[in-house]
Amino acid sequence: MATARTVKKAPAKKAPAKKAVARPAAPPRARAKPLDAKIPKGPITDKWDNYKADMKLINPNNKRKFKVIVVGSGLAGASAAASLAELGYDVDVFTFHDSPRRAHSIAAQGGINAAKNYRGDGDSVHRLFYDTIKGGDFRAREANVYRLAQTSVNIIDQMVAQGVPFAREYGGLLDTRSFGGSQLQRTFYARGQTGQQLLLGAYQQLARQIGLGTVKLWNRSELVDVVTIDGRCAGIVTRDLVTGAVQSHAAHATVLATGGYGNVFFLSTNAMQCNVTAGWRAHRKGAFFANPCYTQIHPTCIPQSDDTQSKLTLMSESLRNDGRVWVPLKAGDERPAAQIPEAERDYYLERMYPSFGNLAPRDIASRAAKRAVDSGRGVGPLKNGVNLDFAAAIARLGKDVVKERYGNLFDMYQRITGEDPYATPMRMYPASHYTMGGLWVDYELMTTIPGLYAAGEVNFSDHGANRLGASALMQGLADGYFVLPQTIGNYLAPMLNKPIPGVEHPEFRAAEEEAAQRFQGYLNIGGTRSPDWFHRELGKIIWNDCGMARDKAGLQRALSELPALYDEFKTDLRVTGDGASVNQTLEKAGRVDDFFQLGMLMCRDALERRESCGGHFRTEYQDAEGEAQRDDANFAHVAAWEFTGDPMKSTRHKEELEFETIHLAKRSYK
């Protein structure tokens, strides 16, 4: 069986310009039975153990007979690939970076949660489970979240064994600190470089397997389609970003670990290359997309400085451990921070949420910052920020201690703003950061396409309507090191010694041809606007009408403006260069195309969810104190969307959420 074949390169020269892109739409697909999450029987404390006790096993010698594709080389992808290869599977890893070390996981600065209770402050697996369910505003699947809390205790041991230099306290034990949504110190960290250090640890394991020949690495290769044959995922189609060559790859199973879609807003904390394409191409082939309106706005980002800015910078949530958030008490107060006395400052998080203070969850802290700025009390040249002040921490701990904890973050802030955060407060404002929505997966992390798995941020499974800080790294490593290596065997075992389609199959050839035509189509349009221009305009619509706050009128407006702008994209896009060499404008065109379609689904999902929960805040649904008002009677479910060929006409399915362990309650941090 051939597992890979290069088909063609895009032509070096453009064909004559034409005014539309003709691309075949995916046919409507019907699903006969309701969504089956495959949640194991038994008490929640036993479900994962029961699953592992009953799972199908594969002889180590037989594992070599199975090809597994992993797309993405961040924490979830690198850990999954290394673990699967260590077990004996034949693994191919695809990344559009020149090196797996450039994956966006390095940007997760602050820490990783784990229920180790090293502090002796009362932490436990159950408390981490409860905090995560509550933090997600009771919109996550209990079984997945409990398993995440269980495996968290193993992650730290795994990463220490790999040499990750976690911070240590004076006695040599691993140090921890607090993050939002918790009254415990369960976050392990390596200064402000936790994601980078964890990724290096996972990358070392991946590199070891590459050296052993059990993993083949394909870099500068972007997934452009998923191939399904006879109802199962048969492999993928990629495009070489250097040569433009389109190539097919067949496998027994495929894992997507390609991150979230936060860049749909254009201005976000994500790296510029982060995109939704892998997940969206899978969605177009039958993988349901769950809760796309659940997007997280991070409260601790450097405010936008001008209209031409293309990227926002995240400052770690860990800064809120010692930094105090405040704005002037009176609107229009333009005095420097040092000249505003304590009595004329509003430490609004400490005032509104005394139990959690400055460590209120991200969605709550973000909305509070927005209200403060909207009231005319913003700080900075554009009055678009709030203060994050370390004066009290420096006075209490000393500058050296603060520098030891946050020095690299302070240095980064000073390089970007030209302001010394040791002497004057940082300026912060919320920005798009993480996405809780993603491909629907069951307990085994399999999508609605058999044989296609989703790990890490690309799936929807563990965070509900809001993610607590320091939980992204935890989920990515849990999925890659401890979940997928166990669950994938259930699917593969029955396929032993059975033939699977190779890349010569007509479905692979059809997918290759469609991908080549799509990219040639972008080149052929010959319009006047760049992909970046369309992305910026798209982002403005999504941010204004489906951002921190949404309402019916705004969402309906967005659903009117987005298709019109998308039609303009298809007739007035301009892509310079050709398709047979490095062409980042051409790459961006494909990604923006997918962002348009996703944006329509996001707004539809937000419009249909007539409640407020977590990061989804509908202004029509709030209590007298301005807090999110859930509707558990009608919306305690996952919304899983099925593609029908038109993103404006997708079909909405429901997975009802059952709360057997934690009772639904008002989410309060006061």
Tab-separated table of C-alpha atoms in Angstrom, residues 26-35 280 282-292 438-440 448-449 601 604-605 638-654:
chain	number	residue	atom	x	y	z
A	26	ALA	CA	-19.311	19.418	0.274
A	27	PRO	CA	-22.560	17.518	-0.195
A	28	PRO	CA	-25.140	17.564	2.580
A	29	ARG	CA	-24.611	14.744	5.049
A	30	ALA	CA	-27.242	13.118	7.194
A	31	ARG	CA	-26.534	11.563	10.581
A	32	ALA	CA	-29.011	8.881	11.522
A	33	LYS	CA	-28.250	8.521	15.231
A	34	PRO	CA	-27.719	11.080	17.998
A	35	LEU	CA	-24.259	12.008	19.200
A	280	TRP	CA	-12.468	23.588	9.184
A	282	ALA	CA	-12.313	18.351	8.614
A	283	HIS	CA	-15.630	20.026	9.392
A	284	ARG	CA	-16.413	20.343	5.689
A	285	LYS	CA	-15.831	16.597	5.336
A	286	GLY	CA	-18.266	15.654	8.096
A	287	ALA	CA	-16.658	16.410	11.478
A	288	PHE	CA	-19.133	18.318	13.639
A	289	PHE	CA	-17.950	21.705	14.957
A	290	ALA	CA	-19.047	22.325	18.550
A	291	ASN	CA	-19.786	25.590	20.365
A	292	PRO	CA	-17.945	27.938	17.961
A	438	GLY	CA	-13.754	23.290	18.288
A	439	LEU	CA	-14.278	19.926	16.681
A	440	TRP	CA	-16.745	17.783	18.598
A	448	THR	CA	-17.788	12.325	14.155
A	449	ILE	CA	-15.548	11.001	11.358
A	601	LEU	CA	-20.993	29.782	11.955
A	604	ARG	CA	-25.127	31.703	13.993
A	605	ASP	CA	-24.108	29.717	17.078
A	638	VAL	CA	-23.310	21.200	23.514
A	639	ALA	CA	-24.266	22.681	20.155
A	640	ALA	CA	-22.592	20.548	17.473
A	641	TRP	CA	-22.903	21.864	13.925
A	642	GLU	CA	-22.956	19.738	10.793
A	643	PHE	CA	-21.730	21.236	7.507
A	644	THR	CA	-24.268	21.084	4.671
A	645	GLY	CA	-22.355	22.882	1.934
A	646	ASP	CA	-23.250	26.408	3.072
A	647	PRO	CA	-21.933	27.771	6.403
A	648	MET	CA	-25.088	29.887	6.672
A	649	LYS	CA	-27.225	26.751	6.553
A	650	SER	CA	-25.396	24.319	8.826
A	651	THR	CA	-27.481	21.893	10.866
A	652	ARG	CA	-27.449	22.213	14.661
A	653	HIS	CA	-27.272	19.032	16.764
A	654	LYS	CA	-27.278	18.750	20.549
